[in-house]
PDB file of C-alpha atoms in Angstrom:
ATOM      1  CA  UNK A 869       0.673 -25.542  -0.721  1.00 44.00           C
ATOM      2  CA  UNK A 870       0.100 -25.241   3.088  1.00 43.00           C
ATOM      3  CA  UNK A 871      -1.612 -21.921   4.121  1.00 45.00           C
ATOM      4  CA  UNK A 872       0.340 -19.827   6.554  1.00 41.00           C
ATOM      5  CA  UNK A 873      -0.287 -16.248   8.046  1.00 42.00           C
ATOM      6  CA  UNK A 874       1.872 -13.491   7.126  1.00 41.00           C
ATOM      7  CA  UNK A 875       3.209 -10.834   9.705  1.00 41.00           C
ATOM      8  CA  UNK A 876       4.805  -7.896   8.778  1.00 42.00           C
ATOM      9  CA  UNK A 877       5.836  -4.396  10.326  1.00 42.00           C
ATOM     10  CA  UNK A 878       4.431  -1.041   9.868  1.00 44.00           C
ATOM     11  CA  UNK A 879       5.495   0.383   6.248  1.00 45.00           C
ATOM     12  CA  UNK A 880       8.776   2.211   7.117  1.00 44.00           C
ATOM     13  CA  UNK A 881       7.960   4.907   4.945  1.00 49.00           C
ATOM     14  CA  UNK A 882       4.897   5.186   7.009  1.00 48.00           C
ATOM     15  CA  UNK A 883       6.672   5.431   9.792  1.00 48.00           C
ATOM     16  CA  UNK A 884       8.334   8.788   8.173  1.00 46.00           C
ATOM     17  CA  UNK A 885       4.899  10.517   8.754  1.00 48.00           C
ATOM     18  CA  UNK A 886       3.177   8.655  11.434  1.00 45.00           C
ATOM     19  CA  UNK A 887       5.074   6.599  14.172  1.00 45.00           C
ATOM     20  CA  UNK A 888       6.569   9.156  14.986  1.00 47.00           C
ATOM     21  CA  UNK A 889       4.225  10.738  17.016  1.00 44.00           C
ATOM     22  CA  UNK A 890       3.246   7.185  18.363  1.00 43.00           C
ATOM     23  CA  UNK A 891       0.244   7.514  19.147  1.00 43.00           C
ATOM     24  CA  UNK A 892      -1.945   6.597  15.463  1.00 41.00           C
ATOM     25  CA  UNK A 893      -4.360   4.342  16.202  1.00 41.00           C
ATOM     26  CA  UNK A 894      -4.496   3.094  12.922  1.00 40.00           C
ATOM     27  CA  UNK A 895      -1.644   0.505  12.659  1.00 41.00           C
ATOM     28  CA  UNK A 896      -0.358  -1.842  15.062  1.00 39.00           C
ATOM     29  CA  UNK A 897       3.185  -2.453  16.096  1.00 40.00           C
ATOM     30  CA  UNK A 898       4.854  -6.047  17.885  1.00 40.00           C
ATOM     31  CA  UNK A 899       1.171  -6.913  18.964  1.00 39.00           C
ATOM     32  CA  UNK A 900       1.047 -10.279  20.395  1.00 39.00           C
ATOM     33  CA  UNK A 901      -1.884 -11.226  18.426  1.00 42.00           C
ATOM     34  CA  UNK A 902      -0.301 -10.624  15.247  1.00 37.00           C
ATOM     35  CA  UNK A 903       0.249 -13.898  13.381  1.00 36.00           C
ATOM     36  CA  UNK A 904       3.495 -14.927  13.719  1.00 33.00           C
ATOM     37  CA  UNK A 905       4.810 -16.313  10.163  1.00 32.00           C
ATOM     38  CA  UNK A 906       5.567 -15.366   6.558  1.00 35.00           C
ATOM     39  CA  UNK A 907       4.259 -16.217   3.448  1.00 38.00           C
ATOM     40  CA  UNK A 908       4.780 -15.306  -0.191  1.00 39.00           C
ATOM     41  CA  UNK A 909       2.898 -17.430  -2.205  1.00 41.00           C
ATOM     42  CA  UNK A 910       0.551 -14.663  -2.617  1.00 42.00           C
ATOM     43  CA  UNK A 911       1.367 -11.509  -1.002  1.00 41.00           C
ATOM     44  CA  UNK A 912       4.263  -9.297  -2.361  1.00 42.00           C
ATOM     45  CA  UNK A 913       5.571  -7.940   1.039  1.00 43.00           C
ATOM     46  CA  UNK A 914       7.354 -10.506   2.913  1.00 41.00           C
ATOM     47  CA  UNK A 915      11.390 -11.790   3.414  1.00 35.00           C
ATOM     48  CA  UNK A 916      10.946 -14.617   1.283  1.00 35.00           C
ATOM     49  CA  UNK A 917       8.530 -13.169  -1.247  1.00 41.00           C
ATOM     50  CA  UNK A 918      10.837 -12.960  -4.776  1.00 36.00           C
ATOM     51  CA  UNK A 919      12.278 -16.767  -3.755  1.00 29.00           C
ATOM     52  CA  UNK A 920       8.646 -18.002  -3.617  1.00 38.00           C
ATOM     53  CA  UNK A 921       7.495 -16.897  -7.050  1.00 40.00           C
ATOM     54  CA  UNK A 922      10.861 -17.494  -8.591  1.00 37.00           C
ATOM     55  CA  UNK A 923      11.126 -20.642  -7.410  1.00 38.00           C
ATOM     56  CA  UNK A 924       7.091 -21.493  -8.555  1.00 42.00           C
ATOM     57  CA  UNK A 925       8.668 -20.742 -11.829  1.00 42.00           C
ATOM     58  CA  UNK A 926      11.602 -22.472 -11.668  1.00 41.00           C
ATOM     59  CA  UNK A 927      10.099 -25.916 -10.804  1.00 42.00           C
ATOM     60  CA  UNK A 928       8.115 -25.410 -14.065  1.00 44.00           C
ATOM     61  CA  UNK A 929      10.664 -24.573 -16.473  1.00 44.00           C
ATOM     62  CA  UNK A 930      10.135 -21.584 -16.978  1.00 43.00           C
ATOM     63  CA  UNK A 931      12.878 -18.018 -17.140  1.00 40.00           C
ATOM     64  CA  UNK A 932      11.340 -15.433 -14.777  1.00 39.00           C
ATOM     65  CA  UNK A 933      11.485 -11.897 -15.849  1.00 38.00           C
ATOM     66  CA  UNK A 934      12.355  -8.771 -14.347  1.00 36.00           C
ATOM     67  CA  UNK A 935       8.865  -7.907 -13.732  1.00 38.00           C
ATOM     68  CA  UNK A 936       7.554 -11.020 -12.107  1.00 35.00           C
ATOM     69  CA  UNK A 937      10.002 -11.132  -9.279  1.00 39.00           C
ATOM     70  CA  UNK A 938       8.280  -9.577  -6.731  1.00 41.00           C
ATOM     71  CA  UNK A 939      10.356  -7.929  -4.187  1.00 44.00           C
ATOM     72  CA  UNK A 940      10.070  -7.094  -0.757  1.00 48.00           C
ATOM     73  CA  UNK A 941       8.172  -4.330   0.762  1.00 52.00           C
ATOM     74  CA  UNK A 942      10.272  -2.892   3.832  1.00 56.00           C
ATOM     75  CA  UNK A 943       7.333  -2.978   6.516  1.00 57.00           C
ATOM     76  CA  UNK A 944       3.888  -3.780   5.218  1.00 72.00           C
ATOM     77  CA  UNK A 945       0.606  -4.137   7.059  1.00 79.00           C
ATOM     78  CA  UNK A 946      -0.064  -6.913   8.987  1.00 81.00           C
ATOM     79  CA  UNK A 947      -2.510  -8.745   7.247  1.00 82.00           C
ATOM     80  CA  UNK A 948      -3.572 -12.598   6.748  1.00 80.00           C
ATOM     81  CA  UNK A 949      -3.540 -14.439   3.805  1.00 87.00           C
ATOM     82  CA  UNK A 950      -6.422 -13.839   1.549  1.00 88.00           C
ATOM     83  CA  UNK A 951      -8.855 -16.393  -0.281  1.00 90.00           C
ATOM     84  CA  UNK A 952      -8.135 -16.720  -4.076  1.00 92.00           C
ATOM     85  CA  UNK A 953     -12.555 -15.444  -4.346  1.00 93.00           C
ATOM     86  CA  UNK A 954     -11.025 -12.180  -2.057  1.00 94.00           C
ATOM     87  CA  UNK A 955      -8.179 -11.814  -5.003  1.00 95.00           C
ATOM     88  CA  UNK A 956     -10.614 -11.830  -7.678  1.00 94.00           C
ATOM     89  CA  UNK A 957     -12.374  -9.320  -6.164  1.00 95.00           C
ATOM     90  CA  UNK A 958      -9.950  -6.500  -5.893  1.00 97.00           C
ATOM     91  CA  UNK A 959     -10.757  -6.900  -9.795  1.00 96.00           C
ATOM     92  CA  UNK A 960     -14.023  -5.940  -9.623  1.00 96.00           C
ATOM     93  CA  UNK A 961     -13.510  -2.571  -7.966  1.00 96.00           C
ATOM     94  CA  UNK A 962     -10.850  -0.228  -6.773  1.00 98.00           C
ATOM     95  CA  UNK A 963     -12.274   0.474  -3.672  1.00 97.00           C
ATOM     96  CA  UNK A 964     -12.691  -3.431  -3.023  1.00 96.00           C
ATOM     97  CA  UNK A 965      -8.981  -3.195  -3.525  1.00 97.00           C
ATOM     98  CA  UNK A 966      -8.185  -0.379  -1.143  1.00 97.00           C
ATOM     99  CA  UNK A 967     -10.434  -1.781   1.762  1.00 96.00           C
ATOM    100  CA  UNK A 968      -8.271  -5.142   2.070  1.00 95.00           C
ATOM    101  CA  UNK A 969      -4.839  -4.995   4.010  1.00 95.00           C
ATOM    102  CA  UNK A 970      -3.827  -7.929   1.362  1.00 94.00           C
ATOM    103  CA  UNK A 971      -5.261  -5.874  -1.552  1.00 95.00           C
ATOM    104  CA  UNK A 972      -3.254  -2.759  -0.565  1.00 96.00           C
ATOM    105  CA  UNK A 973       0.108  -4.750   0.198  1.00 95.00           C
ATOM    106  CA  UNK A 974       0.134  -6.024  -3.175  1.00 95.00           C
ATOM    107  CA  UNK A 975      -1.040  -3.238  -5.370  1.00 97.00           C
ATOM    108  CA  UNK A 976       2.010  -1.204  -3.361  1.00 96.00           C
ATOM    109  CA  UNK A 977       4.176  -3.510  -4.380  1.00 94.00           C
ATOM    110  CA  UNK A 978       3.068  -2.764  -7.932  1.00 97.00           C
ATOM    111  CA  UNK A 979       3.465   0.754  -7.289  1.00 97.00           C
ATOM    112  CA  UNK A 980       6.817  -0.192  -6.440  1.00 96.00           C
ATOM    113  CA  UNK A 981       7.985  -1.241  -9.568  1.00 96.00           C
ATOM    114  CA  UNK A 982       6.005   2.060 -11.485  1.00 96.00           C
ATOM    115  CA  UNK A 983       8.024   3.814  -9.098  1.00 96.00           C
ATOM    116  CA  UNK A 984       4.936   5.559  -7.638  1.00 97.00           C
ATOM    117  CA  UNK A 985       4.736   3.751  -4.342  1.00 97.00           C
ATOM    118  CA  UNK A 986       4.399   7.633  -2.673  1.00 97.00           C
ATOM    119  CA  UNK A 987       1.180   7.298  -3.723  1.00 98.00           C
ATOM    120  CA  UNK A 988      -0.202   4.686  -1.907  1.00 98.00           C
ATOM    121  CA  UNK A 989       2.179   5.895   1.295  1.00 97.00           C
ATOM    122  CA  UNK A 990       0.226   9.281   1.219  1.00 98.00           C
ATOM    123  CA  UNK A 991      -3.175   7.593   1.216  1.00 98.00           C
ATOM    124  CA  UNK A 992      -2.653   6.036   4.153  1.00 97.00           C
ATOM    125  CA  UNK A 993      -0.764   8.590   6.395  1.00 97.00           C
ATOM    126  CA  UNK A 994      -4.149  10.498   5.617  1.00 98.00           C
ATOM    127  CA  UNK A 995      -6.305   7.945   6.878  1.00 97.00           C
ATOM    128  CA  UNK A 996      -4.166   7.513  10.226  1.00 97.00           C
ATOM    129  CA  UNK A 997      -4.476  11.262  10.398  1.00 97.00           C
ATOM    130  CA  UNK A 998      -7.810  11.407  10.237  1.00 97.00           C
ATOM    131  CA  UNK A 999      -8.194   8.792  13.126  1.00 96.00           C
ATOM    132  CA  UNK A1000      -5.771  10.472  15.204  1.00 97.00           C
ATOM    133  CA  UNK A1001      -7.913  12.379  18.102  1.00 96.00           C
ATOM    134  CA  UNK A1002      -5.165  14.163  20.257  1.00 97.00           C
ATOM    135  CA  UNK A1003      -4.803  17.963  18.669  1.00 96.00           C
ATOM    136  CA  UNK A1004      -1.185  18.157  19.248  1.00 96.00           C
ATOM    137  CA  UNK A1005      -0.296  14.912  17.767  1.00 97.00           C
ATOM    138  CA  UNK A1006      -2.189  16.008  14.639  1.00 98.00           C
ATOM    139  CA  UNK A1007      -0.720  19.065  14.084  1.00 97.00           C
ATOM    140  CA  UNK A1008       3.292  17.493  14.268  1.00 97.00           C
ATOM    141  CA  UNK A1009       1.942  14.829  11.497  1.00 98.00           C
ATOM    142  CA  UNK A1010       0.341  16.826   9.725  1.00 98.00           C
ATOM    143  CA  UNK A1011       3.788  18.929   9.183  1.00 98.00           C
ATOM    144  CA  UNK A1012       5.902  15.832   8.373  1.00 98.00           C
ATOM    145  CA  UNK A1013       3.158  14.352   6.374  1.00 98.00           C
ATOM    146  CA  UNK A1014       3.515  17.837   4.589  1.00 98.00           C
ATOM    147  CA  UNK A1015       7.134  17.576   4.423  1.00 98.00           C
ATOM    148  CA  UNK A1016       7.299  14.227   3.140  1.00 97.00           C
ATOM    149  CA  UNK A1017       4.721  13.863   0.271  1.00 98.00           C
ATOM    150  CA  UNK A1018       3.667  17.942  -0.758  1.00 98.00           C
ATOM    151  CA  UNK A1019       6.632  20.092  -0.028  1.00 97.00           C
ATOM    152  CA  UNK A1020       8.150  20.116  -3.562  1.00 95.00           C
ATOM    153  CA  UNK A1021      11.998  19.521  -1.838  1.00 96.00           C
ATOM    154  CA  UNK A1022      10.648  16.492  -0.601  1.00 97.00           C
ATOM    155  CA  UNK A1023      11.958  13.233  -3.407  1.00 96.00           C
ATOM    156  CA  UNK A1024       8.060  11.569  -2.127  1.00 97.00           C
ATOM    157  CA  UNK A1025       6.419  14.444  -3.023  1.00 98.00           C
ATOM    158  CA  UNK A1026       3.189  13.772  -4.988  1.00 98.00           C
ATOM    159  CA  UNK A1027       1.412  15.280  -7.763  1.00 97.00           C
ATOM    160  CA  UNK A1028      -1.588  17.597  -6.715  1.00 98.00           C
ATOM    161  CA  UNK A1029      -2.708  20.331  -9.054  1.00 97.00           C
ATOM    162  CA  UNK A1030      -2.309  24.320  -7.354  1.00 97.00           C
ATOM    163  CA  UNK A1031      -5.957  24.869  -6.331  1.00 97.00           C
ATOM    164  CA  UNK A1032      -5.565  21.277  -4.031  1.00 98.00           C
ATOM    165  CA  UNK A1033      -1.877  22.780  -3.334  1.00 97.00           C
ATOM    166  CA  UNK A1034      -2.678  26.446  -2.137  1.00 97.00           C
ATOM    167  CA  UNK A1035      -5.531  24.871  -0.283  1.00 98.00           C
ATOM    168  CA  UNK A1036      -2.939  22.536   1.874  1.00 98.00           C
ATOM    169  CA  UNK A1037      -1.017  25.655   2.116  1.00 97.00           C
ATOM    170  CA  UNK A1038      -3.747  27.930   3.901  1.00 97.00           C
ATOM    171  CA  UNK A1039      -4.653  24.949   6.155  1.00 97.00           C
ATOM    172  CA  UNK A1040      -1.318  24.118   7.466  1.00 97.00           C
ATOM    173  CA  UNK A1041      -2.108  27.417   9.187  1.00 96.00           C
ATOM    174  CA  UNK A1042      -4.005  25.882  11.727  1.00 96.00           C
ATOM    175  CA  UNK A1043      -3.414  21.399  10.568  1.00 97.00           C
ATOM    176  CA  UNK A1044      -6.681  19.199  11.443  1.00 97.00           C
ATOM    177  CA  UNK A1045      -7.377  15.593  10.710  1.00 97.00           C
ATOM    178  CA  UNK A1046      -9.101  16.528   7.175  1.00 97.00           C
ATOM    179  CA  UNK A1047      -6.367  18.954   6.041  1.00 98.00           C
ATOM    180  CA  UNK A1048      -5.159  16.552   3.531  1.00 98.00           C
ATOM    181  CA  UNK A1049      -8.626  15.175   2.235  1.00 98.00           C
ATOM    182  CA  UNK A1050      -8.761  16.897  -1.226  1.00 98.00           C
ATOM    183  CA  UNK A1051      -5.180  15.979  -2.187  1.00 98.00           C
ATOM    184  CA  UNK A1052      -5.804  12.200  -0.699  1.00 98.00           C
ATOM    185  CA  UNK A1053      -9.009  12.539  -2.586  1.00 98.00           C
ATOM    186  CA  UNK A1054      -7.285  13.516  -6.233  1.00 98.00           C
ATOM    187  CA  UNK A1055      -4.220  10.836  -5.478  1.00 98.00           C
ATOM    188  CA  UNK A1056      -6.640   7.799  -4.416  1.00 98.00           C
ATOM    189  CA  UNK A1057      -8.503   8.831  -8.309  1.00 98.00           C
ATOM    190  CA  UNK A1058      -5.052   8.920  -9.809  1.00 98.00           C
ATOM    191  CA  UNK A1059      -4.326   5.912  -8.350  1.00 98.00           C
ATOM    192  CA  UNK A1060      -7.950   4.247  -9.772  1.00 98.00           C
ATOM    193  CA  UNK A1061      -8.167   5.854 -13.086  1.00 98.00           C
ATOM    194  CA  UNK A1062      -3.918   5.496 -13.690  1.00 97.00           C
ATOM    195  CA  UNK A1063      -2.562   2.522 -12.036  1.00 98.00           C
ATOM    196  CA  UNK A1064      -5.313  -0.182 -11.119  1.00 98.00           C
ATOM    197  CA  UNK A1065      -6.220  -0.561 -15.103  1.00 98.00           C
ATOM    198  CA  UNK A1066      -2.585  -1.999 -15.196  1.00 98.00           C
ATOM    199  CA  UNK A1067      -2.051  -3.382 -12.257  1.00 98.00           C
ATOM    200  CA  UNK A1068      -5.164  -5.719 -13.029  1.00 97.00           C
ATOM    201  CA  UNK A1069      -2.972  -6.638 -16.205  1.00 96.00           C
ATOM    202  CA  UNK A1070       0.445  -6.800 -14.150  1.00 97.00           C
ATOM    203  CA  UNK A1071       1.971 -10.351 -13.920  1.00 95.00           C
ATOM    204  CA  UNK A1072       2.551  -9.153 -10.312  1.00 94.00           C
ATOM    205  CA  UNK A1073      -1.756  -9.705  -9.775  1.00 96.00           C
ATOM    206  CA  UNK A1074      -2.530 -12.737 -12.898  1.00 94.00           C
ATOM    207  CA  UNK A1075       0.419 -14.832 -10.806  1.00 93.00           C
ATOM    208  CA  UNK A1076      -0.883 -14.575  -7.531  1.00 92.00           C
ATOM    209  CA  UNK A1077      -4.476 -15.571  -8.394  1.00 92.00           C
ATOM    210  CA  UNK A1078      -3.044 -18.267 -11.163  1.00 91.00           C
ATOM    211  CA  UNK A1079      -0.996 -19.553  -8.043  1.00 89.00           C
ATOM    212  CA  UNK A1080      -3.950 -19.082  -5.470  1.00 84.00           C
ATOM    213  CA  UNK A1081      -6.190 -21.548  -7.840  1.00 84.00           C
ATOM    214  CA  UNK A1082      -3.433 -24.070  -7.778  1.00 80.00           C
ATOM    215  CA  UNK A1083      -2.973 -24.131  -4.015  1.00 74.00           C
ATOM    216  CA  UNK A1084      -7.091 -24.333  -3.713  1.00 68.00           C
ATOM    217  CA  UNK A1085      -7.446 -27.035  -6.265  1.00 66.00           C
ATOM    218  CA  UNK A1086      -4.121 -29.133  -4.761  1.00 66.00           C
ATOM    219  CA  UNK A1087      -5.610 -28.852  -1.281  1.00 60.00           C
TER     220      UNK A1087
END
């Protein structure tokens, strides 16, 4: 299987909180150094992502299920295509997980299909926030970051307990970059302790490394 770079927008629902103010440094949009290609053989974000593992399957026989058709993630991070050793080790540790672009594509995806992808959308609206330097810009996100993921009218709201809630509430006051740390702090261990145990069990995760080994050992 030829290796090929995949390029993808910033998350859409990311966009609800943060490009709107335009100005996060965090993600990049239409860069010109942004690979310039798709590939799903092992990342769950791009057009042609449920064709490549359904047809893997396909070619072997084999019926795929509901659950092993990955589907496309509206807007994911940019990110190139990782080694099948980098896939093994998002299964050694959460946080390995959470620092790779690849890592955090895919394990959305899962959250996707747990219908908890919020989650993950949260985390990372934080950690633009708390890269963003210009006051003003901060405060606007940190409103429709509010709006989006804590207000409880909001359908992406998340689930904080009340001492992390009246906490938000008393900072919004006067927003900073580290008004949300606490709540991104109790959803990144929800996140660990809740959905990585599973997701390391997914078929979304054994079927990208079992297809990863192939393309290494074919090569």
């Amino acid at each position: 299987m030829m290796d090929i770079l995949y390029t993808g927008p910033v998350p859409a629902d990311r966009e609800s909180p943060m490009a709107r103010s335009e100005t996060s440094p965090g993600r990049t949009q239409g860069s010109s150094q942004r690979p310039n290609a798709c590939c799903f053989c092992w990342c769950c974000c791009c057009s042609c992502s449920c064709l490549t593992v359904r047809n893997e399957d396909e070619r072997r026989g084999r019926k795929t299920s509901e659950d092993t058709k990955l589907e496309t993630i509206p807007n994911c991070e940019a990110c190139t295509k990782p080694t099948v050793e980098e896939m093994r080790l998002w299964s050694q540790s959460f946080d390995k997980l959470m620092k790779n672009p690849a890592g955090r594509n895919v394990f959305r995806e899962f959250l996707r299909t747990e219908y908890s992808e919020e989650n993950m959308l949260f985390w990372l609206a934080c950690e633009d926030l708390k890269k963003e330097p210009n006051k003003s810009v901060v405060e606007n996100t940190a409103r429709m970051i509010y709006e989006d993921y804590i207000s409880i009218l909001s359908p992406k709201e998340v689930s904080l307990d009340a001492r992390v809630r009246e906490g938000i509430n008393k900072k919004m006051q006067e927003p900073t970059q580290h008004t949300f740390e606490d709540a991104q702090l109790q959803i990144y261990t929800l996140m660990h302790r809740d959905s990585y145990p599973r997701f390391l069990n997914s078929s979304i995760y054994r079927s990208l490394v079992q297809m990863g080994s192939r393309s290494s050992s074919e090569s």
